[in-house]
XYZ file of C-alpha atoms in Angstrom:
631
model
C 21.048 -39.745 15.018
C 21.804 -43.221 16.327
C 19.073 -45.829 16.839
C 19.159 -48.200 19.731
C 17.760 -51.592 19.886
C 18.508 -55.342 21.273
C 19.142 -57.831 18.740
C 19.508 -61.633 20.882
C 20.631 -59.784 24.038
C 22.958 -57.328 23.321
C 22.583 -53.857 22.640
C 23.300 -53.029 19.214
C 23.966 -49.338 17.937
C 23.256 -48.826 14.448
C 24.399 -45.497 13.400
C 22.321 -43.879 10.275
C 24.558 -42.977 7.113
C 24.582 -39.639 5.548
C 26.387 -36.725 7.125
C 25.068 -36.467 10.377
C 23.916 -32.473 11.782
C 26.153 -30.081 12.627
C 23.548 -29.014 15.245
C 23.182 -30.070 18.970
C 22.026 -32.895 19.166
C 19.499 -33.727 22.567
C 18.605 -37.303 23.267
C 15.817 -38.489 25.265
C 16.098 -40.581 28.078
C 15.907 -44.668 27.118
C 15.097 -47.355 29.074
C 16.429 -50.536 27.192
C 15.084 -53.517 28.560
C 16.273 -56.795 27.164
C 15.658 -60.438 28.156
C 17.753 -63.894 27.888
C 15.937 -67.438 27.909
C 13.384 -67.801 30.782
C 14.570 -64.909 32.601
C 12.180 -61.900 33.488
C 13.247 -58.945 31.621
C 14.055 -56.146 33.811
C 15.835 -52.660 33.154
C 19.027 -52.679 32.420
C 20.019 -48.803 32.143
C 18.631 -45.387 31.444
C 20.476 -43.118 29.872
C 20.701 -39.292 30.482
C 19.955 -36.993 28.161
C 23.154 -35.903 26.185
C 24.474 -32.956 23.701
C 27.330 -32.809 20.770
C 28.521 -29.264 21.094
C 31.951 -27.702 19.219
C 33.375 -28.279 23.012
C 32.601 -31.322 24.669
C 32.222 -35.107 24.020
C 29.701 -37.415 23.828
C 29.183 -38.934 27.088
C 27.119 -41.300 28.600
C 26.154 -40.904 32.387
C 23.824 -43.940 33.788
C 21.555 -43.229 36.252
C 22.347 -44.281 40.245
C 19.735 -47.113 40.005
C 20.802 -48.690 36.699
C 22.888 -51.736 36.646
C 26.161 -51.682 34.726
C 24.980 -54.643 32.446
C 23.230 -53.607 29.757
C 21.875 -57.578 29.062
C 21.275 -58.793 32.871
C 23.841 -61.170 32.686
C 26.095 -61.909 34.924
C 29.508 -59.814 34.735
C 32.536 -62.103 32.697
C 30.931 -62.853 29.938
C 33.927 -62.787 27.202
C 31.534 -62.113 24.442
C 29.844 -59.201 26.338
C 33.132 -57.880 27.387
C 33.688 -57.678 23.386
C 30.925 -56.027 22.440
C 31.120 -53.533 25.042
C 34.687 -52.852 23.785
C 33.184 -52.465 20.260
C 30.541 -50.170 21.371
C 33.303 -48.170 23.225
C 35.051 -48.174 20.169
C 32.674 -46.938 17.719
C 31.366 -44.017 20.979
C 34.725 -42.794 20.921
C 34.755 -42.594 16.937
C 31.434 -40.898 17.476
C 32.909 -38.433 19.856
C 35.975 -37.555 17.476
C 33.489 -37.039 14.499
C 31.157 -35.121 16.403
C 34.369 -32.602 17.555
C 35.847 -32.630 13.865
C 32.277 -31.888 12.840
C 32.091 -28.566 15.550
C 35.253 -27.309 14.675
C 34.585 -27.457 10.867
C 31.637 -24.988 11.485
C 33.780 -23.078 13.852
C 36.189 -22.730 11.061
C 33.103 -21.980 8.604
C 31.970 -19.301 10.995
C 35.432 -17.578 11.712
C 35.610 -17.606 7.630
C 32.643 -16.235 7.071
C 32.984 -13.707 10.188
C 36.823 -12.994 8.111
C 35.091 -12.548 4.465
C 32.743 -9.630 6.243
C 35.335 -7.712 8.095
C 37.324 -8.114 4.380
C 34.522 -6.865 2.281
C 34.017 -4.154 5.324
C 37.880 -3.397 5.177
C 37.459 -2.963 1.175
C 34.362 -0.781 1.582
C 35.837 1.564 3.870
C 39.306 1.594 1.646
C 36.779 2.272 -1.461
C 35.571 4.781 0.276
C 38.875 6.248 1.956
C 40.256 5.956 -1.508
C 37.390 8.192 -3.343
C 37.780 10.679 -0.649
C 41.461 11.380 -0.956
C 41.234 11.338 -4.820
C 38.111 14.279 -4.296
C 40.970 16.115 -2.236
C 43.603 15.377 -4.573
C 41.181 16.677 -6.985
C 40.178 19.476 -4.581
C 44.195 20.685 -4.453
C 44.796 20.136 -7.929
C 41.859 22.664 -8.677
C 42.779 25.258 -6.213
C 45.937 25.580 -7.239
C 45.285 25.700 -11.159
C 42.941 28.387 -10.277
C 45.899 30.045 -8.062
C 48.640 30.146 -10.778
C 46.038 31.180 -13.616
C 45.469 34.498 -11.279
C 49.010 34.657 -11.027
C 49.961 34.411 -14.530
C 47.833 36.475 -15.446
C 48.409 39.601 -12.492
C 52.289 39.227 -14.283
C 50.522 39.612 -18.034
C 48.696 42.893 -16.451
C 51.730 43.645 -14.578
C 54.125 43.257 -17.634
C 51.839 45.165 -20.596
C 52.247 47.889 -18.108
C 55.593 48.043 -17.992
C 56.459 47.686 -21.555
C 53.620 50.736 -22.508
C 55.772 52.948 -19.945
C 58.523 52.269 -21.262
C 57.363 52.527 -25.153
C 56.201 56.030 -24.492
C 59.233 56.919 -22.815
C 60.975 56.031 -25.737
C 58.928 58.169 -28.040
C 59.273 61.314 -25.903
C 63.228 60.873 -26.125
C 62.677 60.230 -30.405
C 60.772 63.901 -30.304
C 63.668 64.908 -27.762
C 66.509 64.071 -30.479
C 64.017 65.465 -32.916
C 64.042 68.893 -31.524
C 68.047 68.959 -31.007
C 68.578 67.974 -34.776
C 66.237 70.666 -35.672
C 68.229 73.179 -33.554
C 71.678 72.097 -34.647
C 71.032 72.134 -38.014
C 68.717 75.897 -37.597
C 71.985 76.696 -36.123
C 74.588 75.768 -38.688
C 72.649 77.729 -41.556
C 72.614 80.846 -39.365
C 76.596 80.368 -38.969
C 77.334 79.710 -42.450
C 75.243 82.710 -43.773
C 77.407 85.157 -45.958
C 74.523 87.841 -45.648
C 75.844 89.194 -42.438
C 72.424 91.706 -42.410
C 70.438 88.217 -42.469
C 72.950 86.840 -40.421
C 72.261 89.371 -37.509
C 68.102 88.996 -38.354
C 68.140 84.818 -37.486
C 71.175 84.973 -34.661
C 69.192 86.119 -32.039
C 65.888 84.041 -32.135
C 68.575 81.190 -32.797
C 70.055 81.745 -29.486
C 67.292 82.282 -27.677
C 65.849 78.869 -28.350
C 68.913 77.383 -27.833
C 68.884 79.372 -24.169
C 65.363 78.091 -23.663
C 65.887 74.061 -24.869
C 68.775 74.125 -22.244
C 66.826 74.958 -20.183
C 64.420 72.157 -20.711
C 65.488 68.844 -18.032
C 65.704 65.917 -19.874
C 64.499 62.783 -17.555
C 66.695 60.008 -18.538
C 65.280 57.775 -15.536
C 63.371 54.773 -16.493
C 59.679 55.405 -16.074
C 59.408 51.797 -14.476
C 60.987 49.189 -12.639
C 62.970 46.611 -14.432
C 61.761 44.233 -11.386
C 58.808 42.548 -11.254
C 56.715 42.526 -8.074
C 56.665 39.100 -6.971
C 53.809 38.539 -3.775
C 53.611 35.172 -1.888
C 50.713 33.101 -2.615
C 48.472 32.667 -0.067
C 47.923 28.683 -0.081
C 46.112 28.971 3.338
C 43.390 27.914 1.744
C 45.243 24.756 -0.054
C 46.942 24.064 3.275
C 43.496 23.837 5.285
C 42.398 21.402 2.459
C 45.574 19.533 3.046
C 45.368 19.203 6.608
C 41.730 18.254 6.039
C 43.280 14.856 4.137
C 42.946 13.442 7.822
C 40.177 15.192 9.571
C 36.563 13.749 9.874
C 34.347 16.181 7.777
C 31.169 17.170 9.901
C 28.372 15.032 9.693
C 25.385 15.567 7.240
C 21.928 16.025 8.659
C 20.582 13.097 9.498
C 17.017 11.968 8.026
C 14.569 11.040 11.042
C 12.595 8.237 9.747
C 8.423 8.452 9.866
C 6.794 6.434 12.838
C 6.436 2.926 12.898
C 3.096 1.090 14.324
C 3.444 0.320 17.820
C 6.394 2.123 18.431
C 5.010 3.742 21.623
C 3.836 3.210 24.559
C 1.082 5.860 26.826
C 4.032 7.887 28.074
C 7.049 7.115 25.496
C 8.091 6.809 22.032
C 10.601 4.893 20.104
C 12.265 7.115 17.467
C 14.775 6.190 14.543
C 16.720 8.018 12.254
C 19.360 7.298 9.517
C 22.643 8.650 8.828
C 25.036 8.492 5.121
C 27.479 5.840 5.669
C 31.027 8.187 5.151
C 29.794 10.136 7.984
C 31.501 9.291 11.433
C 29.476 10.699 14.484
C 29.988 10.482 17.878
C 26.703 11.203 19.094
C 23.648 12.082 18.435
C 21.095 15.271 19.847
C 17.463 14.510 19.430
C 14.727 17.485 20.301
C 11.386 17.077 20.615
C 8.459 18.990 21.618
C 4.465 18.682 22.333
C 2.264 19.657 19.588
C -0.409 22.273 20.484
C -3.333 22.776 18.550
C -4.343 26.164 20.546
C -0.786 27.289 20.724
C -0.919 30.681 19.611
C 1.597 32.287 16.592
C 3.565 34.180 19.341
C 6.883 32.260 19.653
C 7.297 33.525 23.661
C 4.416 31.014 24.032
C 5.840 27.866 21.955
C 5.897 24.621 23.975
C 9.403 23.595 26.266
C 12.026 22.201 23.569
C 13.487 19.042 25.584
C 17.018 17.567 24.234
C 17.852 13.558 24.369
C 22.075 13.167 23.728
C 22.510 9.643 22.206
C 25.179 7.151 20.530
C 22.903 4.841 18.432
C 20.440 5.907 15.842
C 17.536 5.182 17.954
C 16.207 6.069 21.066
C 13.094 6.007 23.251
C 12.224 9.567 24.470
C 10.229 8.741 27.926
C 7.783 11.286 30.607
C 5.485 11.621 27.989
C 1.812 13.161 27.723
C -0.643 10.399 26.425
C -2.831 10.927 23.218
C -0.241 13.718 22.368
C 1.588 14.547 19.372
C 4.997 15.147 19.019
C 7.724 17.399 16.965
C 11.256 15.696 16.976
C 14.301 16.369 14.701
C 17.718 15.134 15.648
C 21.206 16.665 14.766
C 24.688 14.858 14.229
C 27.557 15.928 16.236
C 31.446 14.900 15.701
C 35.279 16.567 16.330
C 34.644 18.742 13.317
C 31.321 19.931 14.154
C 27.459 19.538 14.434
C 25.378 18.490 11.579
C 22.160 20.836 9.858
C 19.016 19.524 11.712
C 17.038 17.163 10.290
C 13.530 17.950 8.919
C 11.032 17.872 11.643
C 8.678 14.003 12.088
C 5.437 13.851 13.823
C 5.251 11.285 16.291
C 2.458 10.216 18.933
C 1.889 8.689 22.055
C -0.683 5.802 22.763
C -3.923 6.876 23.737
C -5.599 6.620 27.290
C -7.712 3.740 28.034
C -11.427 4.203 26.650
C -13.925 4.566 29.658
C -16.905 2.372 29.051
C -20.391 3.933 29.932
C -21.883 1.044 31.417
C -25.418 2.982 32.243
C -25.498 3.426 28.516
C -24.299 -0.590 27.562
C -27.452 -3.224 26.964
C -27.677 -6.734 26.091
C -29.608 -9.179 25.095
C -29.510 -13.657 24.819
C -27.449 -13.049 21.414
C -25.889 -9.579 21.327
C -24.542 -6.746 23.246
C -24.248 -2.679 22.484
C -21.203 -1.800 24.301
C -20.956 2.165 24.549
C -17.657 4.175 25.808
C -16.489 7.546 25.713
C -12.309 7.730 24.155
C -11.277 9.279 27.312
C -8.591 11.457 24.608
C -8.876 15.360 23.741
C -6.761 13.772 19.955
C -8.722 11.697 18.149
C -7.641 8.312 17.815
C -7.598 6.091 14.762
C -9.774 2.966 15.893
C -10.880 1.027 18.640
C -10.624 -2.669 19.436
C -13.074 -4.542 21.585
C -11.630 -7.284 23.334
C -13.919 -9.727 25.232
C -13.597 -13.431 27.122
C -16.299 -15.859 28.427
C -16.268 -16.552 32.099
C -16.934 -20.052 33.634
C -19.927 -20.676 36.111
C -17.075 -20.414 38.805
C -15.613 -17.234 37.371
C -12.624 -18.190 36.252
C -11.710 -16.121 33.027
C -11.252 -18.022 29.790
C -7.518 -18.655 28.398
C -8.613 -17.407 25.228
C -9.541 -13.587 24.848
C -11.553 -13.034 21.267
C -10.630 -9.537 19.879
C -13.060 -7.401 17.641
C -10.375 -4.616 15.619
C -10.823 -1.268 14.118
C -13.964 -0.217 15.453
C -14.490 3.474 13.996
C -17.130 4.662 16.415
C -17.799 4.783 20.357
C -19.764 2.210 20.067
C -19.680 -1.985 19.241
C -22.480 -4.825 18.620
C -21.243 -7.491 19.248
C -22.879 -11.494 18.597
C -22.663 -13.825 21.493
C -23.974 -16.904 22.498
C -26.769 -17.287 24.760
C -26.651 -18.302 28.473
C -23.450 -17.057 28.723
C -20.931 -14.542 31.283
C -18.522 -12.348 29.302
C -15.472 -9.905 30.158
C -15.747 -7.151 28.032
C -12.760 -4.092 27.751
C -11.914 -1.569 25.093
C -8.851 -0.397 23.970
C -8.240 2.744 21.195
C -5.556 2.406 18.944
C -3.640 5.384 16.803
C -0.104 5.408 14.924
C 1.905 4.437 17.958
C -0.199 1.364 19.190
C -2.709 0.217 21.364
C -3.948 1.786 24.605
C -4.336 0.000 28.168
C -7.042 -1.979 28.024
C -10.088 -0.406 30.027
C -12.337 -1.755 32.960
C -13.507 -4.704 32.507
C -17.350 -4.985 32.473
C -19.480 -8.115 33.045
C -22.033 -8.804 30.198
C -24.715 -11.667 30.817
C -26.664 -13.181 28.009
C -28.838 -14.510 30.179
C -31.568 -12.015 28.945
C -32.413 -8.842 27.929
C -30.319 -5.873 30.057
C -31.463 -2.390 29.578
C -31.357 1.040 31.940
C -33.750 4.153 31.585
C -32.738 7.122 29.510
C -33.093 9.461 31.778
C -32.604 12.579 29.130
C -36.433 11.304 28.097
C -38.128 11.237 31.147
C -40.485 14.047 32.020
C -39.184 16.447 34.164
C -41.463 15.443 37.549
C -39.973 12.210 37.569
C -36.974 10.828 39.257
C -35.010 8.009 38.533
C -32.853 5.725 41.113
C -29.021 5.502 41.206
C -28.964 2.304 39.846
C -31.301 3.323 37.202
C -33.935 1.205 37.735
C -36.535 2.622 39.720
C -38.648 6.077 38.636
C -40.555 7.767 41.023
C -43.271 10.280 40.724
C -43.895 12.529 43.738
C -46.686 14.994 44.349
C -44.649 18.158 43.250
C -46.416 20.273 40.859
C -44.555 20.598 37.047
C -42.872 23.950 36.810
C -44.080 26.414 34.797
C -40.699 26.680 32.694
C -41.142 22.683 31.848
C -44.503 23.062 30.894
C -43.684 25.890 28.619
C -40.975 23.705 26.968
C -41.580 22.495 23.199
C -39.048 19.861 22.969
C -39.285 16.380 21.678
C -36.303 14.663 24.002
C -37.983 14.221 27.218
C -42.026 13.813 27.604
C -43.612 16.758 28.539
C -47.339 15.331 28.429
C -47.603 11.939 29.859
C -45.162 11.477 32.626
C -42.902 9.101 31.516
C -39.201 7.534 30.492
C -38.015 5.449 27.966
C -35.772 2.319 28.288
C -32.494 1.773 26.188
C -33.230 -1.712 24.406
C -30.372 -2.940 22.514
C -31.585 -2.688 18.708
C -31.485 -6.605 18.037
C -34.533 -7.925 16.569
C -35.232 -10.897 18.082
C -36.825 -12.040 21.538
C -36.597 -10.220 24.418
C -38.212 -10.174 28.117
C -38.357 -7.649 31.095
C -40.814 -7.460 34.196
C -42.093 -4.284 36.065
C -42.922 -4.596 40.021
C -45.830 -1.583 40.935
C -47.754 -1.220 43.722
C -51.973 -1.810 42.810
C -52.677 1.788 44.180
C -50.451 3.296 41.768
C -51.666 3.691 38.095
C -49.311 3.128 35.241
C -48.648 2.313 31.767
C -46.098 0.344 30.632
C -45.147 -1.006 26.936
C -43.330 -0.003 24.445
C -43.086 2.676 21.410
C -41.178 3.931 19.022
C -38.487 6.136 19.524
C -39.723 8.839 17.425
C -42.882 8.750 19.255
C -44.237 12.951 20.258
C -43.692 13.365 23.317
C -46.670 15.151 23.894
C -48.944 12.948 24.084
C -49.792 10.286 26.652
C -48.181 6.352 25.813
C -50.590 4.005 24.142
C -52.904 7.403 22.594
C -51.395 6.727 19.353
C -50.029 4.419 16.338
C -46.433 4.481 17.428
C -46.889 3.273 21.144
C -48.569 -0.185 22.591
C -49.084 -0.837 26.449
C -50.991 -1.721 29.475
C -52.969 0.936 31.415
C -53.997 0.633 35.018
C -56.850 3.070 35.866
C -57.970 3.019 40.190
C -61.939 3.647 40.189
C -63.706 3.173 43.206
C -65.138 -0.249 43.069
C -62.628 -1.604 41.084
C -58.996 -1.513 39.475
C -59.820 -1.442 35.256
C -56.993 -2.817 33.193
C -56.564 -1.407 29.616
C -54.567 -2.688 26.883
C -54.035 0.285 24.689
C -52.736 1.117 20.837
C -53.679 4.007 18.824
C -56.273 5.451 22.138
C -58.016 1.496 21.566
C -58.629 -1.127 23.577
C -60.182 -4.153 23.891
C -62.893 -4.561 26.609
C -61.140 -7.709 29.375
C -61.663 -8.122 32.894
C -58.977 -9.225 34.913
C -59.987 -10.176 38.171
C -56.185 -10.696 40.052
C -54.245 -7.222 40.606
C -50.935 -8.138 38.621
C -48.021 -6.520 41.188
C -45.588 -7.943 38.741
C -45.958 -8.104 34.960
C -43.816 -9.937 32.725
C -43.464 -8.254 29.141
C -42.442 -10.370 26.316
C -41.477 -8.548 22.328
C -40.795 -11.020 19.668
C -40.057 -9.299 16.665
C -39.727 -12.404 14.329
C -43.780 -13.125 15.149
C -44.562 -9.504 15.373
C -46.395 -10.085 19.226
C -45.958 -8.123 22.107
C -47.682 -9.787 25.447
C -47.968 -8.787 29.191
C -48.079 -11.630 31.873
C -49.385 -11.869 35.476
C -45.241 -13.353 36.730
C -47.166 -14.296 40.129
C -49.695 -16.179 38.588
C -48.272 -17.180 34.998
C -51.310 -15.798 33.635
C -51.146 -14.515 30.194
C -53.204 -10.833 30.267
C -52.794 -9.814 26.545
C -51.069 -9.918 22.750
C -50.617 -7.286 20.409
C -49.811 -7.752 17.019
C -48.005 -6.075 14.973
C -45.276 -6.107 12.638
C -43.087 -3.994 13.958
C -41.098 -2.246 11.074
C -38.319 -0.291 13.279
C -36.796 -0.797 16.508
C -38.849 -0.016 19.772
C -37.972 0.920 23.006
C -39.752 -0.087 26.485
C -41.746 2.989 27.740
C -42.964 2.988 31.627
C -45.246 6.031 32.888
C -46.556 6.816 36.249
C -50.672 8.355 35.836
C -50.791 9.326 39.756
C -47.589 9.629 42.568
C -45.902 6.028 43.607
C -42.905 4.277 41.754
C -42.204 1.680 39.044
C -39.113 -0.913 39.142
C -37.925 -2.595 36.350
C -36.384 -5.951 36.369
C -34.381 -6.909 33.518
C -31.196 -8.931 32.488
C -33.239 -12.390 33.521
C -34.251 -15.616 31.597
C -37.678 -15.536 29.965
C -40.002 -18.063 31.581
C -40.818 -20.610 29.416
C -44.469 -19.875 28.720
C -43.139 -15.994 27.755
C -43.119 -17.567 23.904
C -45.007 -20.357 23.928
């Protein structure tokens, strides 16, 4: 890299030793500024950004408002004009170097590119050359193994001859054997001088003489002197021959097992390897859905779909999400098509969770965020992913992420005072899912709906879940006659889903002064048999109308202490602190405390609002606690 600076003037350029970078090289844009005796420095030029590449020079381009003088003196200057032809100089040397220096790597590069294709030209040779030596071998075997079957069908072939011919021979010997016999029988008869034993032996004489000419003699050969001499059949040797230079057919290929996040809802990426000697030209890859209720009957087996490729990849696309996946792939080439690869389980990204937000509740330093996966597969986790929103609703830059949540469900700590974007995404094998809709979480205070599986079956509960109202329809009998411990079946009455954070938290109830109520809290165990505040698991505030007078009771285990409050409360403030154990009811209108319970709460408790006569009951929750709530 060259340094600039001005040194009584001029512009100096002092280049740094070593071997400068074979890189580009980028410059940023200077603006030199020098100053001679009294004069007012002003800028002189400003130079544009510049590269050294293998291709082009070094080149300097001033800018349309800089002066040509680099010093702001006046143009003639002899010793200027020298130093400008020294710079020139030593740019120009610059520029040479800089184009030496890019072809040197250009020659490195084409070098290295020629010491790959010669170590892949060597490979392949290796290779070629081990696969004509197995054919070589190949031949050489074949046609061993033909001429030991030959030599040995001539062994068979002579043995056979030479034993016909052997006992030819011995049936002539016992031919000649038989004529010697009779010659010499013969001779003794004719030399007898007993002419009576002469005429005793003539006559059988003769007649076996009649009867042995009789006999034919077969003086034929009993064999062939040839031997019988088939052509080979080298068909076989010649098809290995000719094989010298065809392709063999491809081996099966081996489908590799599924990479994370290697899908997508509707596709999936799948790879698969091949052995190097094989030459392909293209690849089939078959896949099919994965039915767990699929039943053994083949007629009924999912649609096979085909994908015909040239690399050893592809992404199969028009997929079900959640789903799982049978692929195999076969190799095809001029010879023929390859044994199918064993079969690899792939799957699709999941659907986007669908948060329950009836079912989600908050609080100043936490929130229970609730979903249902939205998948008939299960998947393998679920991340939460939420952001803070500013006061004008912007969303933040940075998005926090909360990873392998197991369940449906997340708490999550926050910070008080705060707006949140909350969405959920499930995650399996192939990746994550689309993120879900985003809900709006506010730690301003405690956020809670009814459970409306607990409330007794005359009341009825608002669409925005809020609101219960009790009308004057009698219970049915079948409701009545129900023993079950989910809903309240005594004291008419709902439950409200508190997050289960112990800490502080504050909700207010708006009722009319004609309707009577209790409201508190309990346990979530608590029988629902019995009415709210009648035993040790439940705490709240009764209103009882008499005639002369509304009566306010504060009651725990069927106790309460005798107070008089003289202002009809139409909206109550109700304020848990588990850290001090105190549960207290306030007159919001007025900021009048009414009453404190203590107790040490020893498991989590759940707001509890009942309705003793027909009217309604809103809760308002999700707001800041006033400050005298914990005071």
């Amino acid at each position: 890299m060259d340094l600039y600076e001005i040194r009584g003037g001029r512009l100096d350029v002092i280049a740094e030793e070593g071997e400068p970078s074979r890189e580009s090289t980028t410059m940023e844009t200077y603006n030199v500024v020098a100053g001679s005796g009294g004069r007012t420095a002003r800028d002189v030029s400003t130079f544009q950004r510049f590269s050294v590449g293998t291709n082009e020079s070094l080149r300097f381009e001033p800018c349309e408002d800089s002066t040509p003088s680099p010093t702001g003196a006046e143009d003639g200057c002899g010793d200027d004009d020298d130093v400008f032809k020294e710079e020139d100089t030593e740019s120009d040397i610059n520029s040479i170097r800089n184009r030496l220096q890019g072809k040197v790597v250009e020659m490195e590069n084409f070098a290295g590119h020629l010491e790959e294709i010669f170590l892949t030209v060597e490979e392949n040779f290796g290779r070629q050359e081990q696969h004509l030596e197995q054919h070589y071998n190949d031949v050489l075997q074949t046609l061993s193994q033909r001429y030991d079957e030959r030599a040995a069908a001539l062994e068979e072939e002579k043995k056979s001859k030479l034993e016909a011919l052997y006992n030819q021979l011995l049936a002539c010997g016992r031919a000649l054997d038989s004529s010697k016999e009779l010659i010499e029988s013969a001779q003794e008869v004719y030399r007898s001088q007993d002419k009576r034993l002469f005429l005793k032996t003539v006559m059988p004489t003769i007649k076996r003489i009649e009867e042995y000419a009789k006999e034919d003699v077969d003086l034929t050969l009993a064999t062939h002197l040839e031997f019988n001499t088939p052509l080979a059949d080298l068909s076989d040797v010649k098809t290995m021959m000719d094989s010298i230079n065809v392709v063999p057919a491809p081996s099966a290929p081996v489908i590799n097992p599924q990479m994370p996040n290697s899908a997508t809802q509707t596709s999936l990426r799948v790879c698969w390897s091949l052995f190097s000697d094989d030459t392909v030209e293209y690849y089939e890859l078959y896949y099919r859905p994965v039915l767990e209720d699929t039943p053994a009957d083949s007629t009924c087996a999912p649609h096979e779909s085909k994908v015909k490729v040239k690399e050893t990849h592809c992404t199969v696309a028009d997929l079900l999400p959640n789903a799982q996946y049978e692929l195999w792939v076969t190799a095809t080439n001029t010879t023929g098509i390859s044994p199918a690869s064993e079969k690899a389980l792939y799957m699709t990204v999941p659907s986007p969770p669908v948060i329950k937000q009836r079912e989600c509740t908050s609080c100043p330093e936490a929130a229970l965020i609730r979903w249902d996966s939205g998948n008939t597969n299960p998947v393998d986790s679920y991340t939460v992913e939420l952001s803070e929103t500013g006061t004008d609703g912007t969303e933040s830059s940075i998005t926090e992420s909360i990873v392998a949540v197991p369940t449906c469900q997340c708490l999550i700590q926050l910070q008080a005072g705060r707006r949140y974007l909350i969405s959920v995404r499930a995650v399996n094998i192939g990746g994550p899912s689309d993120r879900s809709e985003v809900i709006t979480v506010s730690t301003t205070g405690t956020f809670f709906h009814l459970l409306e599986d607990t409330a007794h079956p005359c009341l009825s509960i608002s669409e925005d879940g809020f609101t219960i109202f009790y009308g004057d329809e009698e219970l049915p009998i079948s409701a009545m006659a129900l023993d079950d411990n989910t809903f309240f079946t005594r004291c008419v009455a709902v439950l409200g889903d508190l997050i289960p954070v112990r800490g502080r938290h504050y909700w207010e109830v708006e009722v009319d002064d004609g309707t009577e109520f209790r409201i508190g809290v309990a346990y979530e165990d608590m029988e629902r048999n019995t009415y709210l505040g009648a035993n040790s698991s439940s705490w709240c505030m009764r209103h009882i109308l008499s005639p002369t007078r509304h009566k306010y009771e504060f009651l725990h285990n069927g106790w309460s202490p005798d107070l008089r409050i003289t202002v009809n409360p139409v909206r109550i403030g109700v304020a848990l602190d588990y850290d001090r154990g105190t549960l207290s009811f306030f007159n919001v209108n007025l900021e009048q405390h009414l009453h404190t319970f203590h107790c040490n709460f020893q498991n989590h408790i759940q707001p509890c609002f009942s309705l003793d006569n027909p009217g309604a009951l809103t809760v308002h929750n999700g707001i800041e606690a006033p400050e005298y709530a914990f005071m």
